[in-house]
Short mmCIF file of C-alpha atoms in Angstrom, two decimals:
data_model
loop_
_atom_site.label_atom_id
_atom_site.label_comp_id
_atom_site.label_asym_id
_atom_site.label_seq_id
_atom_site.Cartn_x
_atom_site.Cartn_y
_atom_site.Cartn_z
CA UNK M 1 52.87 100.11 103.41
CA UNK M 2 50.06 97.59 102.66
CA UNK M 3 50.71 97.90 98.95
CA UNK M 4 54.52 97.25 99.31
CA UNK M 5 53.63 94.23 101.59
CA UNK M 6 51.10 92.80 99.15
CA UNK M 7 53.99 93.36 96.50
CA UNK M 8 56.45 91.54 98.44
CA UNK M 9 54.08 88.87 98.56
CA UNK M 10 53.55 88.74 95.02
CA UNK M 11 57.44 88.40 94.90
CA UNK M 12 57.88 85.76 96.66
CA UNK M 13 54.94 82.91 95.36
CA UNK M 14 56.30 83.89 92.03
CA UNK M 15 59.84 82.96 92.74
CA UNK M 16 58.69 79.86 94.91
CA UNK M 17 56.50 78.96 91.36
CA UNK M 18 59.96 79.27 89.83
CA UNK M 19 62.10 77.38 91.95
CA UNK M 20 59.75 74.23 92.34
CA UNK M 21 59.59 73.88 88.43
CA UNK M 22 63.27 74.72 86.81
CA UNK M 23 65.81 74.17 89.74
CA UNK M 24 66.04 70.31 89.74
CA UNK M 25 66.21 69.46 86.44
CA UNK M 26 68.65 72.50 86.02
CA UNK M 27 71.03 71.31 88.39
CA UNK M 28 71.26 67.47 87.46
CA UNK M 29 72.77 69.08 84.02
CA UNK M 30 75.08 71.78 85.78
CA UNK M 31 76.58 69.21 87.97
CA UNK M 32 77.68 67.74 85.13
CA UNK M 33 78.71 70.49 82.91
CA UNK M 34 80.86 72.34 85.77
CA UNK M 35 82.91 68.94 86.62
CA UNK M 36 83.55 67.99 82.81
CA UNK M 37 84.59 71.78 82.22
CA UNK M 38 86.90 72.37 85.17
CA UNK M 39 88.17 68.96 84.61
CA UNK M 40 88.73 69.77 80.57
CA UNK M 41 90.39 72.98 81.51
CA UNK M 42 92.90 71.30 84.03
CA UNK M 43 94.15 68.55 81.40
CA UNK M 44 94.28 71.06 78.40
CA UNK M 45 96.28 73.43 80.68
CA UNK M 46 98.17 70.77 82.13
CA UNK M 47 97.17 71.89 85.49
CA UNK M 48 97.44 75.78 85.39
CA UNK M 49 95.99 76.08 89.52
CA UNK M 50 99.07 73.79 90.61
CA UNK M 51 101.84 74.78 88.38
CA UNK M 52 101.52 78.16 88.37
CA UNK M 53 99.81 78.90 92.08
CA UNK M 54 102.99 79.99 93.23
CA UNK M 55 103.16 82.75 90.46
CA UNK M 56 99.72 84.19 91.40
CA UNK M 57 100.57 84.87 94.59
CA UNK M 58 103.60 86.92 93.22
CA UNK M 59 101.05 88.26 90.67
CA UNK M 60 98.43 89.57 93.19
CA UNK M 61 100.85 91.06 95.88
CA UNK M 62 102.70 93.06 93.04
CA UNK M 63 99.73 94.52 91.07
CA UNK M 64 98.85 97.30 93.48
CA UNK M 65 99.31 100.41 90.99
CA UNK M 66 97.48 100.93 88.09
CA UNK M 67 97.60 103.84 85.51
CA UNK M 68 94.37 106.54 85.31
CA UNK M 69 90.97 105.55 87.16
CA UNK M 70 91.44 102.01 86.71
CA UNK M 71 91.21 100.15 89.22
CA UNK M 72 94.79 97.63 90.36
CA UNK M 73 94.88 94.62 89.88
CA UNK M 74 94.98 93.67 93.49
CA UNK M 75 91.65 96.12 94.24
CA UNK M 76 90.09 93.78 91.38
CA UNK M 77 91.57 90.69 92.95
CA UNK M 78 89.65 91.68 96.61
CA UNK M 79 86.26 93.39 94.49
CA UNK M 80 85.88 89.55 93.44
CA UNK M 81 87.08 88.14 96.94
CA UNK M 82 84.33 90.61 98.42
CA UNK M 83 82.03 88.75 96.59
CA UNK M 84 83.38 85.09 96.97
CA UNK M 85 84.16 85.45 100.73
CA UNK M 86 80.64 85.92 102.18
CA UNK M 87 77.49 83.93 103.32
CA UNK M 88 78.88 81.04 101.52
CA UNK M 89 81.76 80.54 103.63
CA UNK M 90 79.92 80.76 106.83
CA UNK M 91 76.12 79.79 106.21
CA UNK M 92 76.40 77.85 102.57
CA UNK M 93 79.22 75.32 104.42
CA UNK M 94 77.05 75.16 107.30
CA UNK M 95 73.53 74.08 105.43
CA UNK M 96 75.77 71.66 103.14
CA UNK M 97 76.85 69.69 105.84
CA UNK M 98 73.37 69.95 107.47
CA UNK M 99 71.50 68.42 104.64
CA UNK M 100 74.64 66.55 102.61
CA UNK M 101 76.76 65.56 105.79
CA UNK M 102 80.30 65.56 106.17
CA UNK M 103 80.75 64.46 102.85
CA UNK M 104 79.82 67.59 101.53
CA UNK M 105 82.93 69.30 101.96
CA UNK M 106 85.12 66.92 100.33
CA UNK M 107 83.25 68.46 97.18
CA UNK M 108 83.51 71.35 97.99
CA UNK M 109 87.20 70.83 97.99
CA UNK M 110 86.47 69.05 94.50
CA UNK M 111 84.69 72.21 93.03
CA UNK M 112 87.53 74.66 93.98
CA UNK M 113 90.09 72.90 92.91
CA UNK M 114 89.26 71.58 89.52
CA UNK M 115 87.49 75.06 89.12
CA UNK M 116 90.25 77.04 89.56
CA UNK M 117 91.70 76.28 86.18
CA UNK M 118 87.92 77.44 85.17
CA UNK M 119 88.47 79.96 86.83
CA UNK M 120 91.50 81.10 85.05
CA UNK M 121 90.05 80.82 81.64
CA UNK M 122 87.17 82.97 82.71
CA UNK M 123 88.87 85.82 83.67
CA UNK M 124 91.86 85.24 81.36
CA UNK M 125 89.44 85.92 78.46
CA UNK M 126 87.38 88.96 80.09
CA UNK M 127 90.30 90.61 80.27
CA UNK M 128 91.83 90.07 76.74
CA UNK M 129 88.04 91.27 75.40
CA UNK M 130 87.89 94.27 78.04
CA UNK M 131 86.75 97.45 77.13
CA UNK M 132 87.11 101.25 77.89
CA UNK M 133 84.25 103.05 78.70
CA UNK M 134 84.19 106.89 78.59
CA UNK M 135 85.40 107.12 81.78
CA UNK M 136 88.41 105.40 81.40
CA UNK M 137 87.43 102.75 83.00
CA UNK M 138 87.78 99.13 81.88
CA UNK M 139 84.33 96.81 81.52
CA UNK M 140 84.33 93.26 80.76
CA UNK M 141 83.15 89.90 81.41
CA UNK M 142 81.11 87.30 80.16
CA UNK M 143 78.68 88.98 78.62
CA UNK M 144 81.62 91.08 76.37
CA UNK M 145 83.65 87.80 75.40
CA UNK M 146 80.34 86.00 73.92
CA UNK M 147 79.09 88.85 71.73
CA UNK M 148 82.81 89.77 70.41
CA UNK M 149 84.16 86.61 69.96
CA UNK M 150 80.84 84.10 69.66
CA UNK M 151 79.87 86.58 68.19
CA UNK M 152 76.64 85.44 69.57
CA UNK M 153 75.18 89.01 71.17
CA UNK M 154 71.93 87.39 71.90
CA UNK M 155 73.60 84.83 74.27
CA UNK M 156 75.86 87.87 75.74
CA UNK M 157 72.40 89.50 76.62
CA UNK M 158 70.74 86.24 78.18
CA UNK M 159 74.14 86.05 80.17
CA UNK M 160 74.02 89.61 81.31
CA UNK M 161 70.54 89.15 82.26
CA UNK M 162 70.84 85.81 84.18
CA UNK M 163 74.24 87.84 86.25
CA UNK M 164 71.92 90.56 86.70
CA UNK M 165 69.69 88.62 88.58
CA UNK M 166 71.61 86.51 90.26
CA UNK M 167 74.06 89.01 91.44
CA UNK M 168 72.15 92.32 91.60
CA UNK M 169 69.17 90.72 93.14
CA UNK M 170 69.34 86.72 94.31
CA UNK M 171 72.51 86.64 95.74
CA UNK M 172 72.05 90.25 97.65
CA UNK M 173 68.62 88.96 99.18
CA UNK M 174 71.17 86.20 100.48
CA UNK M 175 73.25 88.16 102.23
CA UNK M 176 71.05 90.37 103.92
CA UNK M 177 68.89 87.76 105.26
CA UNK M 178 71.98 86.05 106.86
CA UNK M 179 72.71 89.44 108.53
CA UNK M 180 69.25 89.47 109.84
CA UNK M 181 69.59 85.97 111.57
CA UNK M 182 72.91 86.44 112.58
CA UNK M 183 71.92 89.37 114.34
CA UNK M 184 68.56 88.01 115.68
CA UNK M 185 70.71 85.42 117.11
CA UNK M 186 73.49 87.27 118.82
CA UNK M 187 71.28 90.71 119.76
CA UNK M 188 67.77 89.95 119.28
CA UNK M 189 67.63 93.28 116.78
CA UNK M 190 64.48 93.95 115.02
CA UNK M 191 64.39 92.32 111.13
CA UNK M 192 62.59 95.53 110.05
CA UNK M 193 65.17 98.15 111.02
CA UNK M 194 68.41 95.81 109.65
CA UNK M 195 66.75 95.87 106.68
CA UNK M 196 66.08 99.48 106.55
CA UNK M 197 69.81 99.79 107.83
CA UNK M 198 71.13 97.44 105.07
CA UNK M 199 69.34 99.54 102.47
CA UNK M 200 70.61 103.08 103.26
CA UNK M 201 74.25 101.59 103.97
CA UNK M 202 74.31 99.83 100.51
CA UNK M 203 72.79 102.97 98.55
CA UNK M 204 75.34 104.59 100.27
CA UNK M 205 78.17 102.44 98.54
CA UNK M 206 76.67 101.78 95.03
CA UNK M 207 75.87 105.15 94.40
CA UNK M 208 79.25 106.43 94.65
CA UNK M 209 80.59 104.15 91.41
CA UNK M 210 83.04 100.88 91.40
CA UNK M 211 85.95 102.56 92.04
CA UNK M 212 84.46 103.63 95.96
CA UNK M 213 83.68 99.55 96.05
CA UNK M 214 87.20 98.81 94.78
CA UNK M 215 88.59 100.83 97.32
CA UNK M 216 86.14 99.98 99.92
CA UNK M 217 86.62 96.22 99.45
CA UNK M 218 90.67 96.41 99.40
CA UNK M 219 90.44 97.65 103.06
CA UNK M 220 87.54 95.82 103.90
CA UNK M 221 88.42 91.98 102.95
CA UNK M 222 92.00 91.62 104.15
CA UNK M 223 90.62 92.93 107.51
CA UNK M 224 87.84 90.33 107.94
CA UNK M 225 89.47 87.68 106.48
CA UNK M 226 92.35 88.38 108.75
CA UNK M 227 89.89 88.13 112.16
CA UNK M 228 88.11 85.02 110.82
CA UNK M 229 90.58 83.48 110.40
CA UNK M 230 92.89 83.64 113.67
CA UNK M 231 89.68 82.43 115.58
CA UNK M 232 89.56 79.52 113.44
CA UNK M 233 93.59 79.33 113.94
CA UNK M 234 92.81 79.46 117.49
CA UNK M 235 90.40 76.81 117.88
CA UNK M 236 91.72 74.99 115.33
CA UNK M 237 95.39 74.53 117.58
CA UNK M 238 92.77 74.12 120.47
CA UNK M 239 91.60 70.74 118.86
CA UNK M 240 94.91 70.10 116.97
CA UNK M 241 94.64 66.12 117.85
CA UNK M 242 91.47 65.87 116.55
CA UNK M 243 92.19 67.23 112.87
CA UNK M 244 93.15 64.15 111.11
CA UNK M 245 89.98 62.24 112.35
CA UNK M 246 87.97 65.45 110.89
CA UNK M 247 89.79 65.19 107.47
CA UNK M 248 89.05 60.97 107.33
CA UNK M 249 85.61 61.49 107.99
CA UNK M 250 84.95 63.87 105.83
CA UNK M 251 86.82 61.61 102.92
CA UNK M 252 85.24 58.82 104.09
CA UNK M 253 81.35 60.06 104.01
CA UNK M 254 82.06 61.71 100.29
CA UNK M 255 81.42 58.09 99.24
CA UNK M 256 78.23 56.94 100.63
CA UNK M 257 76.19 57.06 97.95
CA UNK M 258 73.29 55.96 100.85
CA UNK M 259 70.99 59.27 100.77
CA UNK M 260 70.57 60.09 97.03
CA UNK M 261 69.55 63.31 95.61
CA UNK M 262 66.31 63.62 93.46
CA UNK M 263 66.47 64.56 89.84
CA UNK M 264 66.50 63.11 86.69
CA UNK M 265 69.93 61.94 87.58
CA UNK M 266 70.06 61.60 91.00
CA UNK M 267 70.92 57.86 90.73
CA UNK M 268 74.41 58.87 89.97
CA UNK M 269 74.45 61.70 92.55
CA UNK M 270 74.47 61.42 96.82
CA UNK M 271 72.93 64.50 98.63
CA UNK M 272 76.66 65.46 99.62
CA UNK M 273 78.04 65.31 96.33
CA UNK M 274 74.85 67.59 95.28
CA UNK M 275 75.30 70.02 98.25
CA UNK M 276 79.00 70.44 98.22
CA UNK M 277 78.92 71.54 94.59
CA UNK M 278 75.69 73.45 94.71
CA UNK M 279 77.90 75.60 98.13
CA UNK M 280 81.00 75.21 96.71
CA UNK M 281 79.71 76.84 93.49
CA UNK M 282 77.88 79.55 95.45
CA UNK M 283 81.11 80.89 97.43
CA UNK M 284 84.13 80.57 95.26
CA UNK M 285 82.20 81.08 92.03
CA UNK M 286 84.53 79.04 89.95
CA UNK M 287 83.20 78.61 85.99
CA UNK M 288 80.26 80.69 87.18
CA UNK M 289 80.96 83.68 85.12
CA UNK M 290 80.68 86.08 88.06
CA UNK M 291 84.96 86.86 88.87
CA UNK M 292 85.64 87.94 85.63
CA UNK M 293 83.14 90.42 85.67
CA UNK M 294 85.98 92.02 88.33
CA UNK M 295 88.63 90.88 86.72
CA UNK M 296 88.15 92.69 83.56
CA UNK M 297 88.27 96.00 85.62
CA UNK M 298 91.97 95.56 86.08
CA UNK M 299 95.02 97.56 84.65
CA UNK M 300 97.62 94.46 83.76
CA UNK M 301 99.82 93.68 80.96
CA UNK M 302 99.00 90.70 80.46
CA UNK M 303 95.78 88.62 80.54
CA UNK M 304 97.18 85.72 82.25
CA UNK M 305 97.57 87.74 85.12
CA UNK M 306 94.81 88.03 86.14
CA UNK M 307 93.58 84.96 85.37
CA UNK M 308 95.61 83.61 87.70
CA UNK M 309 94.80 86.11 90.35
CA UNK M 310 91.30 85.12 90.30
CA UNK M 311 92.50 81.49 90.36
CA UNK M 312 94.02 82.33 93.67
CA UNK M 313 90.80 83.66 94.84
CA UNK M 314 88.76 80.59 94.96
CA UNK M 315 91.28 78.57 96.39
CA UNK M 316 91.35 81.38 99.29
CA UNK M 317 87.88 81.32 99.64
CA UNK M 318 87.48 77.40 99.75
CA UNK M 319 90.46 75.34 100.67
CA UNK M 320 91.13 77.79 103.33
CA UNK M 321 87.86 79.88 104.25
CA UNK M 322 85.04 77.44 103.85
CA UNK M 323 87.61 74.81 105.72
CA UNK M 324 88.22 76.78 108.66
CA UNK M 325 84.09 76.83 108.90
CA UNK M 326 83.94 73.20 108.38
CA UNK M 327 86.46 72.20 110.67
CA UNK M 328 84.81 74.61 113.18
CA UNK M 329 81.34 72.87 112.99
CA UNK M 330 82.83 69.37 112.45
CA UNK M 331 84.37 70.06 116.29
CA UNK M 332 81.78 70.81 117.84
CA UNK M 333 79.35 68.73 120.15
CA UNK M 334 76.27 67.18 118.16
CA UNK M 335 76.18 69.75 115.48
CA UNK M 336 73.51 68.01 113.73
CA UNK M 337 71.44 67.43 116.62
CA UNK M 338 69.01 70.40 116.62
CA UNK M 339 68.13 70.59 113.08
CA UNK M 340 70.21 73.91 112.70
CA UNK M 341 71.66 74.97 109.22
CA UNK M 342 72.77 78.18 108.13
CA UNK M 343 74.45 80.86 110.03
CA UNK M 344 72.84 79.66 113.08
CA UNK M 345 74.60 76.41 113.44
CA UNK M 346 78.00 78.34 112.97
CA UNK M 347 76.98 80.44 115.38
CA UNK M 348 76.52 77.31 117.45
CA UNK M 349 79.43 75.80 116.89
CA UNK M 350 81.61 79.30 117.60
CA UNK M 351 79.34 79.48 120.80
CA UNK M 352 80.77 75.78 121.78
CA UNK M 353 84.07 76.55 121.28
CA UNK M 354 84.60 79.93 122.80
CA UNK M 355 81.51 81.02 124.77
CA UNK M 356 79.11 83.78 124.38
CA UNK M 357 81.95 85.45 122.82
CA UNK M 358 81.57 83.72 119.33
CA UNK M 359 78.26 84.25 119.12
CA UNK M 360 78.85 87.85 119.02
CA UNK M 361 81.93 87.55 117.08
CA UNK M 362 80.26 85.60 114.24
CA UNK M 363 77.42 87.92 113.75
CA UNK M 364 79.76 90.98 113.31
CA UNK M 365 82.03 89.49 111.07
CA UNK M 366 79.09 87.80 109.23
CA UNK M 367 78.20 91.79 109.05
CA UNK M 368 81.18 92.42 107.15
CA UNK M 369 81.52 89.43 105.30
CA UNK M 370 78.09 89.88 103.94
CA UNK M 371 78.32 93.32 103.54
CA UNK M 372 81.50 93.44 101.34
CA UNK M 373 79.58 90.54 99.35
CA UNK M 374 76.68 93.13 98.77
CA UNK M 375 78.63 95.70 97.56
CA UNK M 376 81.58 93.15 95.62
CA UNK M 377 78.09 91.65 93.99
CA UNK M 378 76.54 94.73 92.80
CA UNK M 379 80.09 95.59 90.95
CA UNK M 380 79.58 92.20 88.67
CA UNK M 381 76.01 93.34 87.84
CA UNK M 382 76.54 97.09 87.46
CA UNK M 383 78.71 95.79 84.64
CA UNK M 384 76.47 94.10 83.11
CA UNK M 385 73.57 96.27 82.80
CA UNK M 386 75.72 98.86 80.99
CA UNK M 387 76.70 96.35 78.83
CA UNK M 388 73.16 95.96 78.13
CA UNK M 389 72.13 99.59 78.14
CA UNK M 390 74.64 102.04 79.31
CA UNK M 391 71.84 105.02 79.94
CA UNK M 392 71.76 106.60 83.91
CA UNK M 393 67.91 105.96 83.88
CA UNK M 394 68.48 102.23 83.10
CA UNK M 395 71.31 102.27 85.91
CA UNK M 396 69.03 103.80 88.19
CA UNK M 397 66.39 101.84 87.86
CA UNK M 398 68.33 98.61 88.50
CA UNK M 399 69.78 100.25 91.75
CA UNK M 400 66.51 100.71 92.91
CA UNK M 401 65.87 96.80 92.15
CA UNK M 402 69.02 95.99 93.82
CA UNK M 403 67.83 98.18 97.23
CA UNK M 404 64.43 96.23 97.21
CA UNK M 405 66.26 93.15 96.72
CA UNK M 406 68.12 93.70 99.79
CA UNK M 407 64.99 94.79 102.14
CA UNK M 408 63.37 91.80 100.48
CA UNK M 409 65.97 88.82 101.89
CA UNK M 410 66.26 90.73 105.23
CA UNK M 411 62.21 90.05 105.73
CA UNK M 412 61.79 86.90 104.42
CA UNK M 413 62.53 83.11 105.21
CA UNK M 414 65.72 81.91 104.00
CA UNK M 415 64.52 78.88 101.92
CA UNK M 416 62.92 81.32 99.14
CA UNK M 417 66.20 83.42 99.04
CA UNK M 418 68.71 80.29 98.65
CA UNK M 419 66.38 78.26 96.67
CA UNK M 420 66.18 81.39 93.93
CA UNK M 421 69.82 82.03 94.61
CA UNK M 422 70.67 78.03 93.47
CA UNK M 423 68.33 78.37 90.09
CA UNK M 424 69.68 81.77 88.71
CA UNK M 425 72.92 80.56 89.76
CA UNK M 426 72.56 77.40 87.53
CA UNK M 427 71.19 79.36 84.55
CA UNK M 428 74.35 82.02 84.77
CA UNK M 429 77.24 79.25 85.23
CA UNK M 430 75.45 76.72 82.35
CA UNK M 431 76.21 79.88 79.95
CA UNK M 432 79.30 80.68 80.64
CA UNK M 433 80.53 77.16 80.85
CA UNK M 434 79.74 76.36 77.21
CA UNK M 435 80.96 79.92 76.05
CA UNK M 436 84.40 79.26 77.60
CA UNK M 437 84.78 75.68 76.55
CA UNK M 438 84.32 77.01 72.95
CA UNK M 439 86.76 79.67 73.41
CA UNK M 440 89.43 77.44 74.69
CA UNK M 441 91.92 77.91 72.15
CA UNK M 442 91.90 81.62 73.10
CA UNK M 443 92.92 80.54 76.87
CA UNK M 444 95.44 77.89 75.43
CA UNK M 445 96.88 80.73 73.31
CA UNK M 446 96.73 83.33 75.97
CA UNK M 447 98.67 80.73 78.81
CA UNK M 448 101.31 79.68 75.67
CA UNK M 449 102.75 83.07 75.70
CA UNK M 450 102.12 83.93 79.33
CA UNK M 451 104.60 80.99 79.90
CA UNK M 452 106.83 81.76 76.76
CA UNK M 453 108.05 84.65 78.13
CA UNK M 454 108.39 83.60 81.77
CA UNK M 455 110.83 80.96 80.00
CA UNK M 456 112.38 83.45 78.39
CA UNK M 457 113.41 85.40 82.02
CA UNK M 458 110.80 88.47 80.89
CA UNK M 459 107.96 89.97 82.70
CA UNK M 460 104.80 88.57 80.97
CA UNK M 461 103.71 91.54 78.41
CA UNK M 462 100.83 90.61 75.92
CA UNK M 463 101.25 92.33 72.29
CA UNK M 464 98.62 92.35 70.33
CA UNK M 465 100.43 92.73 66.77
CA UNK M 466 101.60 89.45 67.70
CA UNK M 467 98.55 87.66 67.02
CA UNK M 468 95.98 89.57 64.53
CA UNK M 469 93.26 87.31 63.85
CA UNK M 470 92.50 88.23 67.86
CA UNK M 471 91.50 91.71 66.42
CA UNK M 472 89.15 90.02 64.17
CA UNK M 473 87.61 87.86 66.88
CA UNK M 474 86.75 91.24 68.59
CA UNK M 475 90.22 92.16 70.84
CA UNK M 476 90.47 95.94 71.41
CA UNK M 477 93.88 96.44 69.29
CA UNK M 478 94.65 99.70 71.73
CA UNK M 479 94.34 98.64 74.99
CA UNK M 480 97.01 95.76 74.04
CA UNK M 481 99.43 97.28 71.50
#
């Protein structure tokens, strides 16, 4: 026990080494890159997330069948919402507007929305370059659309790499230390055995494949997004007079440019505008490469989808989830005057509104929020790893990574586990970004014909024969004849 102490030790000045030398400089270019993209995507698509929201919700409520072992397109629409609805939503709004103010989640809002059309890209193109694996299940992502149609393998494995990490390891440490506080909080329970307890529940899960997560997470996420969200319903109709004040200040503080961040360019950047993208990034996952990794799973005719499921996801996850949260702690009495972040100044402001009784109440659904998150992230990275090396040694040995991972956020401080989460984070979205801006005439191509035949009064069907020089840039010709 010594040893593995003395390891975890090890771990964590390592990471700390890594943080305080790559993250600042990292994000001052990310900032930038994720704006400009999500912005580039919206004009080129001539605003795909407005104009066709409607159609993904029609998209997502009727792809609940799929052929084989595949999983449906709605089970890969809540696998990515498992992993988008978490932590972030709760904690990550709560520690923006603790250390970027209100202002904060103004861009938030920013992030989602210009990143859904990002968003649609992403996961249009991992599921045009999906593959079948001998299972008969479909693989994609990332990681697949750089090496077949960069052709750029090299990048495809730095990607993979940079998800595994952040996903199979950062991100999971996340999660399970929230658990841990939110529990501390509520129950007083011992750190030790939640972390032994989060470690046998999520070997549990992972072990049995992605199609036990996909069905896990469909009756998992609608459930705890459902109970969330009529207690924020409820206290938000308990303060109904004071929304509109909430909603000015929050527009109001985007703008003060007072506290600056740090950075090379922090002159152009305040501390909200830093914190509401580095949160808003971290829960709806917009541009970051993560969704598609889901996305690709799915049995659909066409790529757009998809695409435009996953669209729907972030603006679920941050125009409504992350809202409700904000709106929650933005009511509440002197929520900045006890130097809480994180899940405990939720828990705070839950406690203010509705007793004793949100206290609880936030650190079981925190449970399953982070929980499904666990399980939603390990799905992405599981993904990648066979794309890197498909052998059940190599799997194994990453699951066993992704179990330590987990024991190791439960027993640590959370500063380590969101400051590593933030840098890996960066690397993963700053690779994807460029990859999909590069493959934009792809996604223009993909949302022409998508929209063609909705003109034409026909179910969107993609046919490959239709456009060969795909199958040259790497488009399995049988999954779309």
């Amino acid at each position: 026990m010594d040893f593995f102490n003395t390891f975890i030790s090890y771990v964590e000045q390592a990471l700390s080494w890594f943080v305080k030398n790559v993250d600042g400089p990292l994000w001052d270019i990310t900032v930038i890159t994720l704006l400009g993209t999500g912005l580039f995507f919206t004009i080129t698509t001539g605003a795909v997330q407005l104009r066709l929201l409607p159609r993904s919700l029609r998209e997502m409520w009727s792809g609940r069948t799929a052929e084989g072992n595949s999983l449906t397109p709605f089970q890969a629409f809540t696998t990515g919402l498992a992993s988008r609805v978490g932590v972030g939503n709760i904690g990550g709004v709560a520690t923006a507007i603790a250390i970027g103010g209100e202002g904060a989640v103004f861009w938030m809002w920013i992030t989602a929305l210009i990143g859904m059309s990002s968003a649609f890209a992403e996961s249009s193109l991992a599921q045009l370059f999906k593959v079948k694996d001998p299972n008969g299940l479909y693989r994609g992502g990332p990681a697949y659309y750089i090496t077949k149609a960069l052709k750029a393998p090299w990048l495809g494995v730095m990607f993979a790499i940079s998800l595994i990490f952040a996903f199979g390891f950062a991100f999971n440490a996340v999660q399970s230390n929230s658990i841990v506080e939110a529990t501390r909080n509520a129950w007083n329970w011992n750190a030790q055995y939640v972390a032994v307890s989060l470690v046998i529940l999520t070997a549990i899960i992972i072990f049995g494949g992605v199609k036990r997560i996909g069905a896990v997470s469909a009756k998992l996420v609608p459930m705890m997004a459902l109970f969330y969200l009529i207690i924020a319903m409820i206290i938000l109709g308990m303060n109904i007079g004071q929304i509109p004040s909430i909603i000015s200040r929050i527009i109001s503080s985007a703008f003060d440019f007072s506290a600056m961040a740090g950075g090379i360019f922090g002159v152009l950047f305040s501390k909200a505008m830093i914190m509401g993208i580095k949160r808003g990034l971290f829960s709806n996952e917009a541009g970051m490469g993560s969704a598609p990794n889901a996305a690709a799973t799915a049995d659909v005719k066409h790529p757009a989808s998809q695409g435009l499921i996953q669209m729907l996801g972030v603006f679920v996850d941050t125009i409504v989830v992350c809202t409700c949260t904000a709106v929650i702690i933005l009511l509440s009495d002197d929520y900045g005057g006890e130097n809480l972040k994180g899940i405990s100044l939720t828990q705070k402001a839950l406690q203010y509104h509705v007793g004793d009784f949100g206290l609880h109440f936030l650190a079981f659904i925190l449970f399953l929020f982070a929980y499904s998150s666990i399980i939603g992230n390990y799905a992405y990275a599981e993904s990648n790893v066979r794309f890197i090396r498909n052998k059940p040694l190599f799997v194994l040995i990453f699951r066993l990574g992704v179990l330590f991972f987990v024991y190791f956020g439960a027993v640590n401080s959370g500063n380590i586990v969101w400051d590593f989460a933030d840098t890996v984070m960066a690397i993963m979205a700053m690779i994807n970004l460029i990859a999909i801006v590069l493959l934009a005439p792809i996604v223009w191509l993909i949302l022409k014909d998508y929209r063609q035949q909705l003109k034409a009064g026909k179910e969107p069907e993609f046919k490959i024969e239709n456009y060969p020089a795909l199958i040259q840039r790497g488009v399995d010709k049988d999954i779309w004849s």
